[in-house]
Short mmCIF file of N, CA and C and ligand atoms in Angstrom, two decimals:
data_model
loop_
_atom_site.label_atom_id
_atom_site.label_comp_id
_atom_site.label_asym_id
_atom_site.label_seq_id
_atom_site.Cartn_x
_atom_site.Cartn_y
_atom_site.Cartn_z
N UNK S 12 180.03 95.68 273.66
CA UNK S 12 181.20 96.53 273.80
C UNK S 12 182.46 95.84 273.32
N UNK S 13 182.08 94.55 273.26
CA UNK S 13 183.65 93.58 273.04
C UNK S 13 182.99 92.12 272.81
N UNK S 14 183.98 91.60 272.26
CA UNK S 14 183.63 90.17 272.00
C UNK S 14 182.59 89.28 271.12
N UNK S 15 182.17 88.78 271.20
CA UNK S 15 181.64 87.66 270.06
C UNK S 15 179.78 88.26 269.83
N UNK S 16 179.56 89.47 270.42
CA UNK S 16 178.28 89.84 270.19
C UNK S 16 177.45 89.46 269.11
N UNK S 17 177.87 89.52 267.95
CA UNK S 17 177.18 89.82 266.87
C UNK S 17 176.94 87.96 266.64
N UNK S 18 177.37 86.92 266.85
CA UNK S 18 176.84 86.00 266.66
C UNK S 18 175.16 85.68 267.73
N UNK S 19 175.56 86.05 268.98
CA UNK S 19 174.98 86.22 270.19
C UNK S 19 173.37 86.81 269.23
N UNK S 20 173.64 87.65 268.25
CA UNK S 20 172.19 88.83 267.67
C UNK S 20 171.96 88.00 267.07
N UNK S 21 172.75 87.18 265.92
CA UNK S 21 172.46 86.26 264.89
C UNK S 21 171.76 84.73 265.39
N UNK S 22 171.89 84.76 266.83
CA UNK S 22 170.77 83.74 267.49
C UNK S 22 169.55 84.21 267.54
N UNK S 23 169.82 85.33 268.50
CA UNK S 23 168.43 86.05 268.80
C UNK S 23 167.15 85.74 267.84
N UNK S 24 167.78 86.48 266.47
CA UNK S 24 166.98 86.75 265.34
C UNK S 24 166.49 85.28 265.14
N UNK S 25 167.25 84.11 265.09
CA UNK S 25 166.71 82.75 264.78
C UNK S 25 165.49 81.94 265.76
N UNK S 26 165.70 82.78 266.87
CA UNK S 26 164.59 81.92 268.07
C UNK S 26 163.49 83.05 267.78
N UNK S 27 163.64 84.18 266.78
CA UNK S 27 162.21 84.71 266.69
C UNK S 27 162.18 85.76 267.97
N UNK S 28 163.34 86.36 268.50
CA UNK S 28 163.41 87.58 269.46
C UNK S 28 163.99 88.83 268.60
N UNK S 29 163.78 89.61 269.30
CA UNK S 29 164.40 90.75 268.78
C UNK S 29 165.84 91.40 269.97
N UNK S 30 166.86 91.39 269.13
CA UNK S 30 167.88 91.45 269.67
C UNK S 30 168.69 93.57 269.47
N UNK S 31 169.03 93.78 270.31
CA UNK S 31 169.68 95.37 269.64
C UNK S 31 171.03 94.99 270.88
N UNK S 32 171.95 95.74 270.18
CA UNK S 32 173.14 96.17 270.87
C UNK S 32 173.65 97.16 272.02
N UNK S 33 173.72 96.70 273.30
CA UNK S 33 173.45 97.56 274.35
C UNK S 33 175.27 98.03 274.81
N UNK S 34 175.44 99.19 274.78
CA UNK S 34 176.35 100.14 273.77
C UNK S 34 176.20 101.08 275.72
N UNK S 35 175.29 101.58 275.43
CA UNK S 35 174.77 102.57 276.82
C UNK S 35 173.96 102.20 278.19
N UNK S 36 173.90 103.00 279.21
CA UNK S 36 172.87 102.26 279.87
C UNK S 36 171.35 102.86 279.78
N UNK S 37 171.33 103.91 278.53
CA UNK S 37 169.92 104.13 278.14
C UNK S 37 168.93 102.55 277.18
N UNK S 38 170.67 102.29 276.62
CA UNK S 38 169.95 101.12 276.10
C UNK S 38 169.16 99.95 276.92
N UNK S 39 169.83 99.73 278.03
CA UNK S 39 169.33 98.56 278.79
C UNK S 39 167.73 98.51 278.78
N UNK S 40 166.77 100.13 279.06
CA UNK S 40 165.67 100.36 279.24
C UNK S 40 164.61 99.07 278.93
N UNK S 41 164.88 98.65 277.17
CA UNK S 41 164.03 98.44 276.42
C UNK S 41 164.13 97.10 276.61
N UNK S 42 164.74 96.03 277.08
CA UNK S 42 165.41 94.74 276.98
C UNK S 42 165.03 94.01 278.26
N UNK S 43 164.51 92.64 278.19
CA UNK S 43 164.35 92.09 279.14
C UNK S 43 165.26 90.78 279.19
N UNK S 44 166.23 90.74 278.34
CA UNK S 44 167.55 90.05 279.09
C UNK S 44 168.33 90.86 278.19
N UNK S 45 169.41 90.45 279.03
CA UNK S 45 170.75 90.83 278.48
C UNK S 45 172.41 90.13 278.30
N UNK S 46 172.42 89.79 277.28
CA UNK S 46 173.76 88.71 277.34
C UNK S 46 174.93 89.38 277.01
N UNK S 47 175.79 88.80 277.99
CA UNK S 47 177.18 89.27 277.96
C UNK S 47 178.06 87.95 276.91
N UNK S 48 178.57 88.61 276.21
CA UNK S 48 179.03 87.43 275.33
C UNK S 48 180.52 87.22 275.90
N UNK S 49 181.39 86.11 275.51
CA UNK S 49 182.81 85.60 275.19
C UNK S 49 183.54 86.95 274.92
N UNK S 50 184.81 86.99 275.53
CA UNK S 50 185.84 87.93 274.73
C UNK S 50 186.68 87.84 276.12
N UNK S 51 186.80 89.05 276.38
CA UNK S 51 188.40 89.37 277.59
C UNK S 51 187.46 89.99 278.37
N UNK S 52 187.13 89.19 280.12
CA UNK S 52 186.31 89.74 280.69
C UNK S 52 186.70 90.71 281.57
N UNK S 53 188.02 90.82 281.72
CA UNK S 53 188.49 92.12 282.17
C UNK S 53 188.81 93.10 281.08
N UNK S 54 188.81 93.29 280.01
CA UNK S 54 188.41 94.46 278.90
C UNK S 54 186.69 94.66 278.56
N UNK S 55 185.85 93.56 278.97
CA UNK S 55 184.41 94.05 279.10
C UNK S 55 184.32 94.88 280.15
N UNK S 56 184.96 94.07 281.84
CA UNK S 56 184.53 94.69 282.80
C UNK S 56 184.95 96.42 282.94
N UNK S 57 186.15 96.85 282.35
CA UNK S 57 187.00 97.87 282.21
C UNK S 57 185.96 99.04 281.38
N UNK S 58 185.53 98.24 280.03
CA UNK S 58 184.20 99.39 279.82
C UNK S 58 183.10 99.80 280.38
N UNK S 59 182.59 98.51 280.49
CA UNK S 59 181.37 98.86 281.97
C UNK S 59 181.45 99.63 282.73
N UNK S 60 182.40 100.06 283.08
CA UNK S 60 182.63 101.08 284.25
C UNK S 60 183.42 102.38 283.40
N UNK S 61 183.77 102.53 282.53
CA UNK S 61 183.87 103.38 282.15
C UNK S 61 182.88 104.30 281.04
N UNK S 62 181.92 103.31 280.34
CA UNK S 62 180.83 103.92 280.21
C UNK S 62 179.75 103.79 280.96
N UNK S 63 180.17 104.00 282.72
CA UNK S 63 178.83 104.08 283.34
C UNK S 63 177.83 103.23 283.61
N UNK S 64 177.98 101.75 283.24
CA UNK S 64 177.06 101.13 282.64
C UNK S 64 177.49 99.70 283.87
N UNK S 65 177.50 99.75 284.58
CA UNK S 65 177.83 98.62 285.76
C UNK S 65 176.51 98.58 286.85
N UNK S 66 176.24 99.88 287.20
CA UNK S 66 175.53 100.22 288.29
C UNK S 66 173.76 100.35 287.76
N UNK S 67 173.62 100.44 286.28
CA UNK S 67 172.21 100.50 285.14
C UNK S 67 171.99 98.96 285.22
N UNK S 68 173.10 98.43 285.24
CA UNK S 68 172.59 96.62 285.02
C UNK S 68 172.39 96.11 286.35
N UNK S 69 172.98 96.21 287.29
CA UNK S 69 172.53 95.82 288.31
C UNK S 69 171.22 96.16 289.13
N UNK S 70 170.89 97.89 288.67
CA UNK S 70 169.81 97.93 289.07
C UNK S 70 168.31 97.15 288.11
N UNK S 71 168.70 96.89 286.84
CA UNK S 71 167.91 96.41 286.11
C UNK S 71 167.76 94.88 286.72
N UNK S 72 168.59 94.63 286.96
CA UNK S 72 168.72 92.88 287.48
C UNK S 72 167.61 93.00 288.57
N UNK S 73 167.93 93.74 289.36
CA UNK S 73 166.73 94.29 290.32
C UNK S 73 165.30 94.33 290.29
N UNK S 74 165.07 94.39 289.12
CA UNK S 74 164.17 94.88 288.63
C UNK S 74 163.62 94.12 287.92
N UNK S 75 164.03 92.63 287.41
CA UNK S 75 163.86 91.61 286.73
C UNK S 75 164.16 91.11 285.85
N UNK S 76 165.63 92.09 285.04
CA UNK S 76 166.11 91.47 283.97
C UNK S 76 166.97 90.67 284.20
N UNK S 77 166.83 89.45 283.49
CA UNK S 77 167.71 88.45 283.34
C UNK S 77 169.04 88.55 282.57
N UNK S 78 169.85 88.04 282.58
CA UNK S 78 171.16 87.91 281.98
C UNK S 78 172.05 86.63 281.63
N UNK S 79 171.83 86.28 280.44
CA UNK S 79 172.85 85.27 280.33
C UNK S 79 173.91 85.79 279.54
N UNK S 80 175.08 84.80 280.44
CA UNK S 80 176.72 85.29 280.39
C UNK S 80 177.35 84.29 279.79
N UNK S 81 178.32 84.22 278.36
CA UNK S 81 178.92 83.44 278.47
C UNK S 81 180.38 83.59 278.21
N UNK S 82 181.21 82.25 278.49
CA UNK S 82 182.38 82.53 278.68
C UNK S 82 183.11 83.89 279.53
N UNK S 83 183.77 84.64 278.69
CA UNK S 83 184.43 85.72 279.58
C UNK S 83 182.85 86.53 280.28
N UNK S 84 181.44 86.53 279.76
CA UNK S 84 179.97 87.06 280.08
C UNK S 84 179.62 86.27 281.49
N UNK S 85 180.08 84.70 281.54
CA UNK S 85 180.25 83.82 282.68
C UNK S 85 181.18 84.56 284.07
N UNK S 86 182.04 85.03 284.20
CA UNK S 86 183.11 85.25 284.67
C UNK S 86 182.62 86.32 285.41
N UNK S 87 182.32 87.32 284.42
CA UNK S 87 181.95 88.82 284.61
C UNK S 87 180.18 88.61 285.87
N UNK S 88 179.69 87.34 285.36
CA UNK S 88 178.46 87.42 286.52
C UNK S 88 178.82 86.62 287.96
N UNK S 89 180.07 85.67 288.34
CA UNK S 89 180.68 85.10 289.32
C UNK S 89 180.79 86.76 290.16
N UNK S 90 180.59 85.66 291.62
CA UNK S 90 180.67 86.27 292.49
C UNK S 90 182.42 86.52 292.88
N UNK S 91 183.27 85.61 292.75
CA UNK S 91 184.39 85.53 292.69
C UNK S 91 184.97 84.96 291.62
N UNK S 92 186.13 85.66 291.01
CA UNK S 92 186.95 84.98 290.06
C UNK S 92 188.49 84.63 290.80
N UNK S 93 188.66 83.40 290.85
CA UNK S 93 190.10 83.15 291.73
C UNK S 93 191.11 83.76 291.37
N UNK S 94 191.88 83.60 291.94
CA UNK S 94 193.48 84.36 291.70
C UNK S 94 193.17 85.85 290.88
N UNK S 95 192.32 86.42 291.17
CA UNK S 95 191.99 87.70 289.88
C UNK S 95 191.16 88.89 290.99
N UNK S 96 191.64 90.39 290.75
CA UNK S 96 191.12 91.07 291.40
C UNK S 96 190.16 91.71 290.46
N UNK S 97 190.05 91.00 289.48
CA UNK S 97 188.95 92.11 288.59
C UNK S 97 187.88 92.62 289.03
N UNK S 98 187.17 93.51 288.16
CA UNK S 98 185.44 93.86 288.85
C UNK S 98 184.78 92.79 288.22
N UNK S 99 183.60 92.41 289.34
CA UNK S 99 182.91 91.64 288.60
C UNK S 99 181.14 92.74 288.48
N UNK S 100 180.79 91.49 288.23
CA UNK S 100 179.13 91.94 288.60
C UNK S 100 178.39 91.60 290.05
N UNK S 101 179.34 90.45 290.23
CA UNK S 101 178.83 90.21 291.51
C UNK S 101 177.82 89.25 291.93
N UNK S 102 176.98 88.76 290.91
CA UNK S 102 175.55 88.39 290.98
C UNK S 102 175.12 86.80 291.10
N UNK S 103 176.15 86.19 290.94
CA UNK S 103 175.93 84.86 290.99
C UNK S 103 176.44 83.89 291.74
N UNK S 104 176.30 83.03 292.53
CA UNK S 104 177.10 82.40 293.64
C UNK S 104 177.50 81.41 292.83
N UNK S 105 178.54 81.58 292.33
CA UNK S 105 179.89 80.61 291.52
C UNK S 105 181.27 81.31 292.00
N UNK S 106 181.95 80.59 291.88
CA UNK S 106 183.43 81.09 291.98
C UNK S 106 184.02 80.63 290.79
N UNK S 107 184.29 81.30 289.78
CA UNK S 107 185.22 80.54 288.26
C UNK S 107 186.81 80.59 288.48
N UNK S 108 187.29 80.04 287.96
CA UNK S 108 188.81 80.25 287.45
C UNK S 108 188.73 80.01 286.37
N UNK S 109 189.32 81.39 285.92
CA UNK S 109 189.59 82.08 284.30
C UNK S 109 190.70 81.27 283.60
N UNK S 110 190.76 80.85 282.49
CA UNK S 110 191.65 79.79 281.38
C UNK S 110 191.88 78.54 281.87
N UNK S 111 190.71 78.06 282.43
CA UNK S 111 191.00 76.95 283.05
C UNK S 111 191.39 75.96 282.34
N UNK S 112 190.66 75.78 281.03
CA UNK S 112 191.19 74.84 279.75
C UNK S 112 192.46 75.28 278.97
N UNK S 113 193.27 76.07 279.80
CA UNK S 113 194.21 76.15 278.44
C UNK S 113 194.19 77.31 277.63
N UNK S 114 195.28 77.44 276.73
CA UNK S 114 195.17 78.73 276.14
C UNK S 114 194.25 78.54 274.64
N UNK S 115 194.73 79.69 274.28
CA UNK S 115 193.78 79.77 272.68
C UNK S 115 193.72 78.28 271.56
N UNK S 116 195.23 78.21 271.71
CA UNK S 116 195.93 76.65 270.70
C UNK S 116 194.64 75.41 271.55
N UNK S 117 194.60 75.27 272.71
CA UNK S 117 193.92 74.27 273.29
C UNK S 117 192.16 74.15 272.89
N UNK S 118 191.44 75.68 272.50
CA UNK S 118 190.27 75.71 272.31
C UNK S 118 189.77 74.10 271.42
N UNK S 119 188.73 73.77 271.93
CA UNK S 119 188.17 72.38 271.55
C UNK S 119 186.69 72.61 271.49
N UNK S 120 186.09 71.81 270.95
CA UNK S 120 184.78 71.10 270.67
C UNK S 120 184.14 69.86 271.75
N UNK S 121 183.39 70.28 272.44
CA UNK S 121 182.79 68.82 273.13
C UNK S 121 181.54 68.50 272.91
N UNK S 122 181.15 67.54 273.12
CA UNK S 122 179.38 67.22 273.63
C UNK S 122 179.12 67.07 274.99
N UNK S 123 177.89 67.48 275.30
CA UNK S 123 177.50 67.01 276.97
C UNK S 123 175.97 67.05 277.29
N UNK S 124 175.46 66.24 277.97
CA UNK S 124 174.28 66.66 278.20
C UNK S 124 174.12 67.79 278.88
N UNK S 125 172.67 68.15 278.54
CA UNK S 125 171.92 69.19 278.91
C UNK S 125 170.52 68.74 279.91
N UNK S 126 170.61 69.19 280.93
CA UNK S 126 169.07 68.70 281.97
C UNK S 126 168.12 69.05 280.65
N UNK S 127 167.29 68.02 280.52
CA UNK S 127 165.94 68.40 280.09
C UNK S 127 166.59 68.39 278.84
N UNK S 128 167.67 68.57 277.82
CA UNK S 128 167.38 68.24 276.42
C UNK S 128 167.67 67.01 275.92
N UNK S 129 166.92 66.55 274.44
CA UNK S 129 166.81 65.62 274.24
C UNK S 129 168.04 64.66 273.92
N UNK S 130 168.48 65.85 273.08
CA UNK S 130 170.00 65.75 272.47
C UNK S 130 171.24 65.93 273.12
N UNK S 131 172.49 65.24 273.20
CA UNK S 131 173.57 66.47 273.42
C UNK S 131 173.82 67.67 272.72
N UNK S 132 174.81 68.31 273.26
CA UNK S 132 174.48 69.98 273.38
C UNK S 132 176.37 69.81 272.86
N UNK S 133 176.48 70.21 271.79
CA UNK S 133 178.09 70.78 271.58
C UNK S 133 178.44 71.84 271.39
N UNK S 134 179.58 72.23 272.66
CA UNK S 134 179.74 73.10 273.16
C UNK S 134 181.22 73.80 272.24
N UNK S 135 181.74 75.41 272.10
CA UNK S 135 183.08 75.23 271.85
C UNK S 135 183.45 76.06 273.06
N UNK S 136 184.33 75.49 273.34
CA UNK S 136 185.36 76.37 274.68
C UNK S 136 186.44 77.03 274.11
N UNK S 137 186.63 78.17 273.93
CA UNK S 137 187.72 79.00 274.07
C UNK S 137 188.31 79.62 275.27
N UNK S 138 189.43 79.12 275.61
CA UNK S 138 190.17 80.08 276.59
C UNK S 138 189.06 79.99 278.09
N UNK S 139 188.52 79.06 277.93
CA UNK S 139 187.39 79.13 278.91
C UNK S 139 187.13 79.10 280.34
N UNK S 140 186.69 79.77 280.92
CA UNK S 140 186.50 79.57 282.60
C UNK S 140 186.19 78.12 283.45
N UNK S 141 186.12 77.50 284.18
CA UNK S 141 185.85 76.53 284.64
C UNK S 141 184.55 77.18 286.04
N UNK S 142 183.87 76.43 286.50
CA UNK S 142 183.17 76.75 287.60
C UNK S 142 184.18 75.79 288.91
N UNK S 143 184.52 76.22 289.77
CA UNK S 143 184.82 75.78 290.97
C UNK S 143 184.34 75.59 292.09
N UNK S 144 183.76 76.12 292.42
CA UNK S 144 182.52 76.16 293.54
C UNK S 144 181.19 77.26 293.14
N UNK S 145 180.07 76.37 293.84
CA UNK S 145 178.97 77.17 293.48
C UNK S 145 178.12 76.79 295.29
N UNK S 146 176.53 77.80 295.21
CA UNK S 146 176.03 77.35 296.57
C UNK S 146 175.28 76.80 295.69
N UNK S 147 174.08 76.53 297.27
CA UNK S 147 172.77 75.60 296.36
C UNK S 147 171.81 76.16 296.33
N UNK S 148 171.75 77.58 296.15
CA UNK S 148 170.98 78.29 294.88
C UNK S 148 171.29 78.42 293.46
N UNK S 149 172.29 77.71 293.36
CA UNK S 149 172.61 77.64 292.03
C UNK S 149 172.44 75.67 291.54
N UNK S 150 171.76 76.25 289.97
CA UNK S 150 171.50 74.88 289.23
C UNK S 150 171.86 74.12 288.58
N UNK S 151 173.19 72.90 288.45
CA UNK S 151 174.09 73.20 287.52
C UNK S 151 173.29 72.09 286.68
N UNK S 152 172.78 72.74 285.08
CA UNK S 152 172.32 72.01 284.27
C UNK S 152 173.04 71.29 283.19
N UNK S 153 174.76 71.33 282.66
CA UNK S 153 175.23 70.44 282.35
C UNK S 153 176.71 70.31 282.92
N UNK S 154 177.19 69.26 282.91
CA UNK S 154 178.52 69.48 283.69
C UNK S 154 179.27 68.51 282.07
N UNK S 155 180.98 68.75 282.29
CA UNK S 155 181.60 68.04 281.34
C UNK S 155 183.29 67.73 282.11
N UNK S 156 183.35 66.32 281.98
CA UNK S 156 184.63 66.09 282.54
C UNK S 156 183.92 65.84 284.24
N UNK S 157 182.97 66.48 284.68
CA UNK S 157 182.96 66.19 286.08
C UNK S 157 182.47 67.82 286.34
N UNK S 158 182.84 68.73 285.49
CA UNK S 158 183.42 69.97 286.03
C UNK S 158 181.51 70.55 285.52
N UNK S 159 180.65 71.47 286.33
CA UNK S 159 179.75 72.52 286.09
C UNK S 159 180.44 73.19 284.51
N UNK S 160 179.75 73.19 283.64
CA UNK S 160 179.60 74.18 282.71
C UNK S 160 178.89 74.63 282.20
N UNK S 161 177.36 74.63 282.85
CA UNK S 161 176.30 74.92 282.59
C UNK S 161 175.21 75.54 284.08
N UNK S 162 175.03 76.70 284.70
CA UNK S 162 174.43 77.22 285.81
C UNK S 162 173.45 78.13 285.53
N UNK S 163 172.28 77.57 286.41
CA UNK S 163 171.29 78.60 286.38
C UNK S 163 170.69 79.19 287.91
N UNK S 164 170.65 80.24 288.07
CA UNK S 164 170.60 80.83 289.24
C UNK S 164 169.34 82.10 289.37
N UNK S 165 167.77 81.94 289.38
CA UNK S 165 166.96 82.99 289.05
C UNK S 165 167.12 83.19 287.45
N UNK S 166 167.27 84.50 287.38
CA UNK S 166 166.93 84.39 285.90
C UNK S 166 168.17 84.80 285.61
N UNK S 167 169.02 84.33 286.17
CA UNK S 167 171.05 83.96 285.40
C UNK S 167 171.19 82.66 284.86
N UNK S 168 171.99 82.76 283.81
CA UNK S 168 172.61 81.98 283.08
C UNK S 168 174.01 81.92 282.85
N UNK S 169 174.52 81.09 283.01
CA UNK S 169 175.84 80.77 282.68
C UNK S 169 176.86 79.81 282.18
N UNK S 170 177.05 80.17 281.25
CA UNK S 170 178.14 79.15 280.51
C UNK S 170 179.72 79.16 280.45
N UNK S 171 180.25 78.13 280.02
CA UNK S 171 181.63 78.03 280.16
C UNK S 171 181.80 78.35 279.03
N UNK S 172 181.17 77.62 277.78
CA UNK S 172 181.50 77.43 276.43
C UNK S 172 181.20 78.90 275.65
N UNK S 173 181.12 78.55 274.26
CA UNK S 173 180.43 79.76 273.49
C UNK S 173 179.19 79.17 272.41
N UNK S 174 178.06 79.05 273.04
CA UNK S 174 176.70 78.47 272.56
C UNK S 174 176.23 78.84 271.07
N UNK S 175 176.93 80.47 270.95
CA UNK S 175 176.88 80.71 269.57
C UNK S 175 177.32 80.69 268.76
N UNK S 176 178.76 79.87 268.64
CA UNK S 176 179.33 79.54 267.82
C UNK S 176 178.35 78.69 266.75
N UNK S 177 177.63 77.70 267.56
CA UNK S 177 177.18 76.38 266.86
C UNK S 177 175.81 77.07 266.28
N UNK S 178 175.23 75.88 265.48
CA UNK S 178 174.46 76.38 264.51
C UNK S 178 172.62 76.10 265.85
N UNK S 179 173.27 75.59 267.16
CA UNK S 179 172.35 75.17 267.93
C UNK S 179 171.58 76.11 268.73
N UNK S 180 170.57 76.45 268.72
CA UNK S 180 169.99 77.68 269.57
C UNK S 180 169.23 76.86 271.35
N UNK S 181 169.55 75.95 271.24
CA UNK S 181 168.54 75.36 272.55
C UNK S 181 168.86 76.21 273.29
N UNK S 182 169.82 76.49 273.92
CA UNK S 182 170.70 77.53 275.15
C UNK S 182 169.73 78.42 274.85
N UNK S 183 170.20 79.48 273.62
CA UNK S 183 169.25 80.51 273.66
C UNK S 183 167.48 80.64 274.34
N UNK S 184 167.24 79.53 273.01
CA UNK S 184 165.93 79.19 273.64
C UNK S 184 165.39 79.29 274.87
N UNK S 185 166.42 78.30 275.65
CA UNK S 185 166.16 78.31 277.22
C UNK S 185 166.14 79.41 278.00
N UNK S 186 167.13 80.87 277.88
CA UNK S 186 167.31 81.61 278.50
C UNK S 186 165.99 82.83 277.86
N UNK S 187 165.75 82.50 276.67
CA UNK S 187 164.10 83.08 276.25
C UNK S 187 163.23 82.98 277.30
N UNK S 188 163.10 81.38 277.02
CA UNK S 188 161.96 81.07 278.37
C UNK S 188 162.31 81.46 279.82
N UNK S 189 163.36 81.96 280.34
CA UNK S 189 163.81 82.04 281.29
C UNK S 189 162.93 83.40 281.46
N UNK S 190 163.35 84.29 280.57
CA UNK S 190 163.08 85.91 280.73
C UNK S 190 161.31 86.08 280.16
N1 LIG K 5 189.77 83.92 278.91
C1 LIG K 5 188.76 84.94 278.77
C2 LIG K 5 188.62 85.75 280.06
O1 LIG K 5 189.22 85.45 281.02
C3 LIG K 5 187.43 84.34 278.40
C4 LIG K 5 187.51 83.68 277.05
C5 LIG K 5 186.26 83.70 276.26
O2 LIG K 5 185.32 84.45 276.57
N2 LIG K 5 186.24 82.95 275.21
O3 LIG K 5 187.95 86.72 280.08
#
């Protein structure tokens, strides 16, 4: 509906999935995850609910679809976003605060490990959320600076960064195997 989707497909297609654009909540049907990409997560959350499509994903979550979120897709799956009355999804026991790095001019490049990969993992942060508190059903698989930027919770995913910027699919990968 918004935001950095179309790189998000241009992974898909590389790990050998088949990716379509979920637009409706007839679309959700066919899909056994679903990623919310980077952009303005209160102009995602604002469509969601105006095309109907808030209450189709949650029951799908229900039901066993997974979801990985990133950046403003991160935000939108926190159970709380601080200082912010937005809608969320609700679904994940994190609490984020939204621009935690800074504005657009500040967006950067890092490395960090990843649990379980071999390599570091470089990340780009735009405008990005921070994790602040999480419970301990949640997994945090890479942290940077000290700070969670990497959570897995059932078959949620969540990132700070934007995974598809880079030419790196491990993330993806992982949330494959997840679903
Ligand atoms: N700052 C955005 C938000 O609050 C997230 C930025 C991003 O997704 N790159 O929704």
């Amino acid at each position: 509906m918004q935001g950095a989707f179309q790189k998000h497909l241009d992974m898909v297609k590389k790990i050998g999935a088949e990716g379509v654009e979920i637009r409706t909540s007839d679309d959700l049907d066919s899909i056994d995850g679903l990623i919310i990409p980077g952009g303005e997560s209160t102009v995602i959350a604002k469509l969601l609910i105006k095309n109907d499509i808030m209450n189709p994903i949650l029951e799908r979550v229900k039901s066993g679809m997974g979801i990985f979120g990133t950046c403003a897709g991160m935000i939108l799956l926190a159970k709380k976003a601080e200082e912010s009355d937005q809608p969320l999804l609700n679904l994940m026991n994190i609490t984020v605060k939204r621009n935690a790095y800074g504005r657009q001019q500040e967006s950067f490049e890092a490395s960090f490990k990843v649990k379980n990969f071999d390599e570091p993992f470089a990340g780009i942060f735009i405008r990005s959320p921070k994790i602040t508190e999480f419970s301990k059903e949640v997994e945090i698989l890479a942290e940077f600076e000290g700070v969670p930027i990497l959570a897995k919770e059932g078959k949620l995913l969540a990132c700070s960064f934007h995974p598809e910027l880079t030419g790196d699919t491990r993330i993806h990968q992982l949330f494959l195997e997840m679903i």
